[in-house]
Structure formats: structure tokens, C-alpha cells
Amino acid sequence: MTRRRSRVARWVNAFAAAWLVALVAPGSAHAETHQIAIVGHAFSPVSMTVHVGDTITWTNSDQAPHDATTTSAPASFRSPTLTTGQSWSYQVTTPGDYAYFCSIHPDMRAQLTVLPADPPPAQQQPAPAQPAPAQPAPAQPIPTQPAKQPDPGTQPGQHQPTEAEQPAVPVQQPAASAAAPTAPSSTSAGTAVAAAASADPKVNPMLLVAALVAGVTVLCLLLLGSRPNQT
């Protein structure tokens, strides 16, 4: 806001300065000073054309005294008597033809033609101050939806099956309890031998006999060990 005000103030100052120059320029643009010498009992130059507002200066360079006095003019003037080296100035304000002479030496005559002041040039109006462009409002950020965090149990890019897509988990049946160890007996030994024989009909019969003998031996040892000691 402060920058905008300073810019407008500069434009106003520039406009005011241009306006003052335009007002003063017409009056002083064509104001000139012209010199007329009085030498050899004559005015030099004898005729001169000037504009309203100009100044004419007469300078006496003769040994004799002289003056400048109008005989017929829209506005009369009369200079004082000028001795050698003296000057006198007069500013013309009325246009027209001025005939003048030296009243001391009447045969010294000259002519002034005063023209109206030139019309002032067309004044160029300064361009109006352009308002400073409005500063665009800062763009408001558009809120974005946070990305959905993947489930900790799944890896990125992995599809998490729904309940309908999940395979059925087979229910594990509890393992059958281990069979309790049975006491070694001849029946179990024989059963084991018979089971082995039925499982593999190609088993060597000698192995079966050896197993049967071993079973009977173990059974006898168990029976002997289970009897109470006799004292």
C-alpha cells in the first residue's frame, strides 16, 4: 500500500511540474534582446523586426550625444540623452510599426516593426497516472487427501484377499495320544512277530523264530524277576 501511494505521489509531482513549465514557456520562449548601435551619426541597423516581449538596447558609440525618440508608434518611448558608451533598453509590449529618430540630430531616423508574439505551441497534456496493477491474491493451497497407509501386515503392492477369497484353513485334528507303553509279554512279542510276518510275507522265517525265542526269553526273565525272594 505504501509503495502504491509513493508511485501516485510521483505521478502527481511530475504532472504539476509539466503544467508549470507549460505555463511559463509561452511567455519566455520568444523573449529576446536586440542590440542597436549608434555610430557615425546613424542607427545600426536602420530597420529591425522584433516580437512583443522583446527588449531593444541602444548603445551610443559616437563621440556626440544621441537619443531615441518615437515620431509615430502605437506606444511612444523616449530615451535619455546617451553620451559615449552609455546604453538604454526598452521592452516593446504593443505590436505595430515604430518610427523613431534622434531629437538632437533629426536626420538620424530608423524603423522598428513589432510583431505579435508567436502562438504558444500546442500543449501536450501529460498522460494520466496509471493506477498500479492490483497484486493478485496468493493462491490458496488445495487440501489433498492423505494417502491411505497400507496395513502393517501387508506389503506395498500386495493384494489383501477378502474373507470370500481367503482359502479355508483345514482344521487340524489333535494328534492321537501316544499309546501307553505296554508291559512286555509274550503275547505282544508274538503279536509283533505275527504283524511283521503279515506285513511282509517275504521275511526270513529264521528271523521270525529268533524273534519268538527272544520274546519267550524276555517273558521268562520277567516272570522270574516278579517272584518274591524266598529266604
PDB file of C-alpha atoms in Angstrom:
ATOM      1  CA  MET A   1       0.000   0.000   0.000  1.00  0.00           C
ATOM      2  CA  THR A   2       2.843   2.432   0.828  1.00  0.00           C
ATOM      3  CA  ARG A   3       4.567   1.683  -2.471  1.00  0.00           C
ATOM      4  CA  ARG A   4       1.392   2.440  -4.386  1.00  0.00           C
ATOM      5  CA  ARG A   5       0.931   5.794  -2.619  1.00  0.00           C
ATOM      6  CA  SER A   6       4.520   6.837  -3.343  1.00  0.00           C
ATOM      7  CA  ARG A   7       4.062   5.968  -7.003  1.00  0.00           C
ATOM      8  CA  VAL A   8       0.889   8.067  -7.241  1.00  0.00           C
ATOM      9  CA  ALA A   9       2.669  10.956  -5.486  1.00  0.00           C
ATOM     10  CA  ARG A  10       5.484  10.853  -8.052  1.00  0.00           C
ATOM     11  CA  TRP A  11       2.959  10.995 -10.888  1.00  0.00           C
ATOM     12  CA  VAL A  12       1.226  13.986  -9.313  1.00  0.00           C
ATOM     13  CA  ASN A  13       4.526  15.845  -8.864  1.00  0.00           C
ATOM     14  CA  ALA A  14       5.532  15.155 -12.456  1.00  0.00           C
ATOM     15  CA  PHE A  15       2.159  16.379 -13.704  1.00  0.00           C
ATOM     16  CA  ALA A  16       2.439  19.602 -11.674  1.00  0.00           C
ATOM     17  CA  ALA A  17       5.974  20.275 -12.919  1.00  0.00           C
ATOM     18  CA  ALA A  18       4.928  19.758 -16.539  1.00  0.00           C
ATOM     19  CA  TRP A  19       1.976  22.100 -16.061  1.00  0.00           C
ATOM     20  CA  LEU A  20       4.187  24.866 -14.616  1.00  0.00           C
ATOM     21  CA  VAL A  21       6.639  24.521 -17.486  1.00  0.00           C
ATOM     22  CA  ALA A  22       3.765  24.768 -19.961  1.00  0.00           C
ATOM     23  CA  LEU A  23       2.522  27.970 -18.303  1.00  0.00           C
ATOM     24  CA  VAL A  24       5.920  29.666 -18.172  1.00  0.00           C
ATOM     25  CA  ALA A  25       7.241  28.567 -21.558  1.00  0.00           C
ATOM     26  CA  PRO A  26       4.969  30.673 -23.848  1.00  0.00           C
ATOM     27  CA  GLY A  27       5.966  33.941 -22.185  1.00  0.00           C
ATOM     28  CA  SER A  28       9.702  33.356 -22.205  1.00  0.00           C
ATOM     29  CA  ALA A  29      10.254  31.198 -25.262  1.00  0.00           C
ATOM     30  CA  HIS A  30      10.461  34.172 -27.703  1.00  0.00           C
ATOM     31  CA  ALA A  31      11.647  36.925 -25.363  1.00  0.00           C
ATOM     32  CA  GLU A  32      14.916  38.110 -26.885  1.00  0.00           C
ATOM     33  CA  THR A  33      17.233  41.072 -26.510  1.00  0.00           C
ATOM     34  CA  HIS A  34      18.275  43.023 -29.620  1.00  0.00           C
ATOM     35  CA  GLN A  35      21.153  45.474 -29.920  1.00  0.00           C
ATOM     36  CA  ILE A  36      21.104  48.750 -31.905  1.00  0.00           C
ATOM     37  CA  ALA A  37      24.372  50.666 -32.142  1.00  0.00           C
ATOM     38  CA  ILE A  38      24.548  54.440 -32.559  1.00  0.00           C
ATOM     39  CA  VAL A  39      27.672  55.065 -34.595  1.00  0.00           C
ATOM     40  CA  GLY A  40      28.624  57.549 -37.316  1.00  0.00           C
ATOM     41  CA  HIS A  41      25.535  59.635 -36.609  1.00  0.00           C
ATOM     42  CA  ALA A  42      23.269  56.718 -37.582  1.00  0.00           C
ATOM     43  CA  PHE A  43      21.290  53.905 -36.042  1.00  0.00           C
ATOM     44  CA  SER A  44      22.608  50.467 -36.972  1.00  0.00           C
ATOM     45  CA  PRO A  45      20.622  48.631 -38.135  1.00  0.00           C
ATOM     46  CA  VAL A  46      18.227  51.212 -39.551  1.00  0.00           C
ATOM     47  CA  SER A  47      15.273  48.770 -39.535  1.00  0.00           C
ATOM     48  CA  MET A  48      14.587  45.836 -37.261  1.00  0.00           C
ATOM     49  CA  THR A  49      11.744  43.346 -36.757  1.00  0.00           C
ATOM     50  CA  VAL A  50      11.028  42.105 -33.276  1.00  0.00           C
ATOM     51  CA  HIS A  51       8.203  40.427 -31.358  1.00  0.00           C
ATOM     52  CA  VAL A  52       6.087  41.580 -28.482  1.00  0.00           C
ATOM     53  CA  GLY A  53       8.029  40.987 -25.288  1.00  0.00           C
ATOM     54  CA  ASP A  54      11.445  41.522 -26.877  1.00  0.00           C
ATOM     55  CA  THR A  55      13.884  44.072 -25.478  1.00  0.00           C
ATOM     56  CA  ILE A  56      15.839  46.587 -27.625  1.00  0.00           C
ATOM     57  CA  THR A  57      19.046  48.106 -26.283  1.00  0.00           C
ATOM     58  CA  TRP A  58      20.582  51.236 -27.831  1.00  0.00           C
ATOM     59  CA  THR A  59      24.288  51.872 -27.206  1.00  0.00           C
ATOM     60  CA  ASN A  60      25.975  55.165 -28.139  1.00  0.00           C
ATOM     61  CA  SER A  61      29.378  54.557 -29.685  1.00  0.00           C
ATOM     62  CA  ASP A  62      29.712  58.095 -31.115  1.00  0.00           C
ATOM     63  CA  GLN A  63      31.590  60.997 -29.646  1.00  0.00           C
ATOM     64  CA  ALA A  64      28.445  63.157 -29.813  1.00  0.00           C
ATOM     65  CA  PRO A  65      25.432  62.627 -27.557  1.00  0.00           C
ATOM     66  CA  HIS A  66      22.308  60.987 -29.006  1.00  0.00           C
ATOM     67  CA  ASP A  67      18.861  59.730 -28.009  1.00  0.00           C
ATOM     68  CA  ALA A  68      15.980  57.632 -29.435  1.00  0.00           C
ATOM     69  CA  THR A  69      12.516  59.196 -29.626  1.00  0.00           C
ATOM     70  CA  THR A  70       9.403  57.907 -31.419  1.00  0.00           C
ATOM     71  CA  THR A  71       7.692  60.038 -34.055  1.00  0.00           C
ATOM     72  CA  SER A  72       4.793  57.717 -34.829  1.00  0.00           C
ATOM     73  CA  ALA A  73       4.137  54.492 -32.980  1.00  0.00           C
ATOM     74  CA  PRO A  74       1.322  52.594 -31.233  1.00  0.00           C
ATOM     75  CA  ALA A  75       3.231  53.222 -27.986  1.00  0.00           C
ATOM     76  CA  SER A  76       5.703  56.066 -27.635  1.00  0.00           C
ATOM     77  CA  PHE A  77       9.114  55.942 -25.974  1.00  0.00           C
ATOM     78  CA  ARG A  78      11.933  58.481 -25.428  1.00  0.00           C
ATOM     79  CA  SER A  79      15.378  57.635 -24.173  1.00  0.00           C
ATOM     80  CA  PRO A  80      17.553  59.900 -22.077  1.00  0.00           C
ATOM     81  CA  THR A  81      20.492  61.579 -23.729  1.00  0.00           C
ATOM     82  CA  LEU A  82      23.209  58.990 -24.170  1.00  0.00           C
ATOM     83  CA  THR A  83      26.825  60.005 -24.055  1.00  0.00           C
ATOM     84  CA  THR A  84      29.658  57.912 -25.372  1.00  0.00           C
ATOM     85  CA  GLY A  85      29.443  54.342 -24.053  1.00  0.00           C
ATOM     86  CA  GLN A  86      26.012  54.687 -22.433  1.00  0.00           C
ATOM     87  CA  SER A  87      23.103  52.311 -23.190  1.00  0.00           C
ATOM     88  CA  TRP A  88      19.327  52.328 -22.804  1.00  0.00           C
ATOM     89  CA  SER A  89      16.873  49.427 -23.075  1.00  0.00           C
ATOM     90  CA  TYR A  90      13.174  49.325 -23.893  1.00  0.00           C
ATOM     91  CA  GLN A  91      10.781  46.312 -23.947  1.00  0.00           C
ATOM     92  CA  VAL A  92       8.049  46.520 -26.572  1.00  0.00           C
ATOM     93  CA  THR A  93       4.611  45.352 -25.468  1.00  0.00           C
ATOM     94  CA  THR A  94       2.390  46.585 -28.313  1.00  0.00           C
ATOM     95  CA  PRO A  95       2.621  45.295 -31.883  1.00  0.00           C
ATOM     96  CA  GLY A  96       2.896  47.773 -34.761  1.00  0.00           C
ATOM     97  CA  ASP A  97       5.334  49.997 -36.648  1.00  0.00           C
ATOM     98  CA  TYR A  98       7.568  52.278 -34.619  1.00  0.00           C
ATOM     99  CA  ALA A  99       9.261  55.228 -36.357  1.00  0.00           C
ATOM    100  CA  TYR A 100      11.875  56.964 -34.231  1.00  0.00           C
ATOM    101  CA  PHE A 101      14.745  59.419 -34.608  1.00  0.00           C
ATOM    102  CA  CYS A 102      17.431  61.318 -32.642  1.00  0.00           C
ATOM    103  CA  SER A 103      15.938  64.529 -31.349  1.00  0.00           C
ATOM    104  CA  ILE A 104      19.416  66.052 -31.176  1.00  0.00           C
ATOM    105  CA  HIS A 105      20.187  65.128 -34.793  1.00  0.00           C
ATOM    106  CA  PRO A 106      16.794  64.934 -36.555  1.00  0.00           C
ATOM    107  CA  ASP A 107      18.241  63.471 -39.735  1.00  0.00           C
ATOM    108  CA  MET A 108      19.078  60.251 -37.814  1.00  0.00           C
ATOM    109  CA  ARG A 109      15.988  58.098 -38.378  1.00  0.00           C
ATOM    110  CA  ALA A 110      15.160  54.365 -38.033  1.00  0.00           C
ATOM    111  CA  GLN A 111      12.227  51.913 -38.039  1.00  0.00           C
ATOM    112  CA  LEU A 112      11.019  49.139 -35.697  1.00  0.00           C
ATOM    113  CA  THR A 113       8.414  46.555 -36.665  1.00  0.00           C
ATOM    114  CA  VAL A 114       6.890  44.775 -33.684  1.00  0.00           C
ATOM    115  CA  LEU A 115       5.021  41.547 -34.442  1.00  0.00           C
ATOM    116  CA  PRO A 116       2.586  39.810 -32.122  1.00  0.00           C
ATOM    117  CA  ALA A 117       4.031  37.085 -30.024  1.00  0.00           C
ATOM    118  CA  ASP A 118       4.040  33.690 -31.644  1.00  0.00           C
ATOM    119  CA  PRO A 119       1.152  31.493 -30.522  1.00  0.00           C
ATOM    120  CA  PRO A 120       2.294  29.035 -27.920  1.00  0.00           C
ATOM    121  CA  PRO A 121       2.841  25.523 -29.174  1.00  0.00           C
ATOM    122  CA  ALA A 122       0.122  23.038 -28.569  1.00  0.00           C
ATOM    123  CA  GLN A 123       0.441  21.938 -25.017  1.00  0.00           C
ATOM    124  CA  GLN A 124       0.962  18.260 -24.671  1.00  0.00           C
ATOM    125  CA  GLN A 125      -1.131  17.011 -21.859  1.00  0.00           C
ATOM    126  CA  PRO A 126       0.775  14.541 -19.746  1.00  0.00           C
ATOM    127  CA  ALA A 127      -0.645  11.079 -19.700  1.00  0.00           C
ATOM    128  CA  PRO A 128      -2.864  10.463 -16.703  1.00  0.00           C
ATOM    129  CA  ALA A 129      -1.323   8.472 -13.963  1.00  0.00           C
ATOM    130  CA  GLN A 130      -1.957   4.825 -14.452  1.00  0.00           C
ATOM    131  CA  PRO A 131      -3.156   3.076 -11.352  1.00  0.00           C
ATOM    132  CA  ALA A 132      -0.800   0.482 -10.072  1.00  0.00           C
ATOM    133  CA  PRO A 133      -1.893  -3.028 -11.019  1.00  0.00           C
ATOM    134  CA  ALA A 134      -3.560  -4.856  -8.215  1.00  0.00           C
ATOM    135  CA  GLN A 135      -1.453  -7.515  -6.670  1.00  0.00           C
ATOM    136  CA  PRO A 136      -3.017 -10.937  -7.228  1.00  0.00           C
ATOM    137  CA  ALA A 137      -4.100 -12.724  -4.105  1.00  0.00           C
ATOM    138  CA  PRO A 138      -1.805 -15.590  -3.178  1.00  0.00           C
ATOM    139  CA  ALA A 139      -3.098 -18.921  -4.352  1.00  0.00           C
ATOM    140  CA  GLN A 140      -4.657 -20.978  -1.608  1.00  0.00           C
ATOM    141  CA  PRO A 141      -3.246 -24.494  -1.441  1.00  0.00           C
ATOM    142  CA  ILE A 142      -5.784 -27.186  -2.300  1.00  0.00           C
ATOM    143  CA  PRO A 143      -6.104 -29.686   0.537  1.00  0.00           C
ATOM    144  CA  THR A 144      -5.234 -33.186  -0.543  1.00  0.00           C
ATOM    145  CA  GLN A 145      -6.494 -36.423   0.914  1.00  0.00           C
ATOM    146  CA  PRO A 146      -3.740 -38.245   2.800  1.00  0.00           C
ATOM    147  CA  ALA A 147      -2.665 -41.419   1.141  1.00  0.00           C
ATOM    148  CA  LYS A 148      -4.120 -44.498   2.731  1.00  0.00           C
ATOM    149  CA  GLN A 149      -1.460 -46.258   4.712  1.00  0.00           C
ATOM    150  CA  PRO A 150      -1.100 -49.925   3.862  1.00  0.00           C
ATOM    151  CA  ASP A 151      -1.989 -52.436   6.520  1.00  0.00           C
ATOM    152  CA  PRO A 152       1.126 -53.340   8.565  1.00  0.00           C
ATOM    153  CA  GLY A 153       0.505 -56.988   7.821  1.00  0.00           C
ATOM    154  CA  THR A 154       0.670 -56.469   4.061  1.00  0.00           C
ATOM    155  CA  GLN A 155       3.487 -55.348   1.832  1.00  0.00           C
ATOM    156  CA  PRO A 156       3.094 -52.478  -0.684  1.00  0.00           C
ATOM    157  CA  GLY A 157       1.543 -53.637  -3.931  1.00  0.00           C
ATOM    158  CA  GLN A 158       0.214 -56.860  -2.412  1.00  0.00           C
ATOM    159  CA  HIS A 159      -3.483 -57.537  -2.744  1.00  0.00           C
ATOM    160  CA  GLN A 160      -5.157 -58.354   0.544  1.00  0.00           C
ATOM    161  CA  PRO A 161      -7.762 -61.020  -0.075  1.00  0.00           C
ATOM    162  CA  THR A 162     -11.211 -60.568   1.317  1.00  0.00           C
ATOM    163  CA  GLU A 163     -12.949 -63.045   3.519  1.00  0.00           C
ATOM    164  CA  ALA A 164     -14.572 -64.635   0.498  1.00  0.00           C
ATOM    165  CA  GLU A 165     -11.194 -65.014  -1.261  1.00  0.00           C
ATOM    166  CA  GLN A 166      -9.335 -66.435   1.735  1.00  0.00           C
ATOM    167  CA  PRO A 167      -8.750 -70.198   1.425  1.00  0.00           C
ATOM    168  CA  ALA A 168     -10.315 -72.410   4.008  1.00  0.00           C
ATOM    169  CA  VAL A 169      -7.880 -73.370   6.698  1.00  0.00           C
ATOM    170  CA  PRO A 170      -8.031 -77.086   7.384  1.00  0.00           C
ATOM    171  CA  VAL A 171      -8.746 -77.844  10.985  1.00  0.00           C
ATOM    172  CA  GLN A 172      -6.014 -79.930  12.449  1.00  0.00           C
ATOM    173  CA  GLN A 173      -7.235 -82.816  14.415  1.00  0.00           C
ATOM    174  CA  PRO A 174      -5.377 -83.284  17.657  1.00  0.00           C
ATOM    175  CA  ALA A 175      -2.804 -85.945  17.317  1.00  0.00           C
ATOM    176  CA  ALA A 176      -3.794 -89.149  18.852  1.00  0.00           C
ATOM    177  CA  SER A 177      -2.294 -89.562  22.201  1.00  0.00           C
ATOM    178  CA  ALA A 178       0.669 -91.769  22.176  1.00  0.00           C
ATOM    179  CA  ALA A 179      -0.174 -95.272  23.109  1.00  0.00           C
ATOM    180  CA  ALA A 180       0.847 -96.064  26.585  1.00  0.00           C
ATOM    181  CA  PRO A 181       3.716 -98.485  26.683  1.00  0.00           C
ATOM    182  CA  THR A 182       2.547-101.961  27.440  1.00  0.00           C
ATOM    183  CA  ALA A 183       4.327-104.336  29.571  1.00  0.00           C
ATOM    184  CA  PRO A 184       6.456-106.727  27.558  1.00  0.00           C
ATOM    185  CA  SER A 185       4.739-110.004  27.304  1.00  0.00           C
ATOM    186  CA  SER A 186       4.893-112.970  25.159  1.00  0.00           C
ATOM    187  CA  THR A 187       1.591-112.081  23.607  1.00  0.00           C
ATOM    188  CA  SER A 188       2.867-108.688  22.467  1.00  0.00           C
ATOM    189  CA  ALA A 189       6.061-110.258  21.206  1.00  0.00           C
ATOM    190  CA  GLY A 190       4.166-112.842  19.334  1.00  0.00           C
ATOM    191  CA  THR A 191       1.776-110.263  18.024  1.00  0.00           C
ATOM    192  CA  ALA A 192       4.696-108.133  16.834  1.00  0.00           C
ATOM    193  CA  VAL A 193       6.238-111.131  15.151  1.00  0.00           C
ATOM    194  CA  ALA A 194       2.937-112.047  13.564  1.00  0.00           C
ATOM    195  CA  ALA A 195       2.361-108.455  12.428  1.00  0.00           C
ATOM    196  CA  ALA A 196       5.809-108.318  10.930  1.00  0.00           C
ATOM    197  CA  ALA A 197       5.204-111.610   9.209  1.00  0.00           C
ATOM    198  CA  SER A 198       1.847-110.487   7.844  1.00  0.00           C
ATOM    199  CA  ALA A 199       3.212-107.118   6.769  1.00  0.00           C
ATOM    200  CA  ASP A 200       5.980-108.599   4.778  1.00  0.00           C
ATOM    201  CA  PRO A 201       5.406-112.158   3.613  1.00  0.00           C
ATOM    202  CA  LYS A 202       8.976-112.290   2.323  1.00  0.00           C
ATOM    203  CA  VAL A 203      10.532-112.055   5.809  1.00  0.00           C
ATOM    204  CA  ASN A 204      13.087-114.764   6.539  1.00  0.00           C
ATOM    205  CA  PRO A 205      11.499-117.493   8.733  1.00  0.00           C
ATOM    206  CA  MET A 206      14.686-117.736  10.757  1.00  0.00           C
ATOM    207  CA  LEU A 207      14.253-114.164  11.852  1.00  0.00           C
ATOM    208  CA  LEU A 208      10.757-114.953  12.999  1.00  0.00           C
ATOM    209  CA  VAL A 209      11.989-117.912  15.053  1.00  0.00           C
ATOM    210  CA  ALA A 210      14.760-115.801  16.567  1.00  0.00           C
ATOM    211  CA  ALA A 211      12.275-113.108  17.472  1.00  0.00           C
ATOM    212  CA  LEU A 212       9.941-115.634  19.023  1.00  0.00           C
ATOM    213  CA  VAL A 213      12.761-117.138  21.099  1.00  0.00           C
ATOM    214  CA  ALA A 214      13.814-113.683  22.222  1.00  0.00           C
ATOM    215  CA  GLY A 215      10.273-112.906  23.254  1.00  0.00           C
ATOM    216  CA  VAL A 216       9.924-116.097  25.265  1.00  0.00           C
ATOM    217  CA  THR A 217      13.257-115.426  26.932  1.00  0.00           C
ATOM    218  CA  VAL A 218      12.215-111.941  27.939  1.00  0.00           C
ATOM    219  CA  LEU A 219       8.939-113.253  29.286  1.00  0.00           C
ATOM    220  CA  CYS A 220      10.715-115.829  31.408  1.00  0.00           C
ATOM    221  CA  LEU A 221      13.058-113.236  32.796  1.00  0.00           C
ATOM    222  CA  LEU A 222      10.154-111.017  33.716  1.00  0.00           C
ATOM    223  CA  LEU A 223       8.365-113.851  35.481  1.00  0.00           C
ATOM    224  CA  LEU A 224      11.461-114.728  37.428  1.00  0.00           C
ATOM    225  CA  GLY A 225      12.002-111.117  38.392  1.00  0.00           C
ATOM    226  CA  SER A 226       8.433-110.696  39.581  1.00  0.00           C
ATOM    227  CA  ARG A 227       8.501-113.604  42.028  1.00  0.00           C
ATOM    228  CA  PRO A 228       9.209-112.663  45.633  1.00  0.00           C
ATOM    229  CA  ASN A 229      12.545-113.636  47.076  1.00  0.00           C
ATOM    230  CA  GLN A 230      12.373-116.747  49.300  1.00  0.00           C
ATOM    231  CA  THR A 231      14.575-116.680  52.378  1.00  0.00           C
TER     232      THR A 231
END
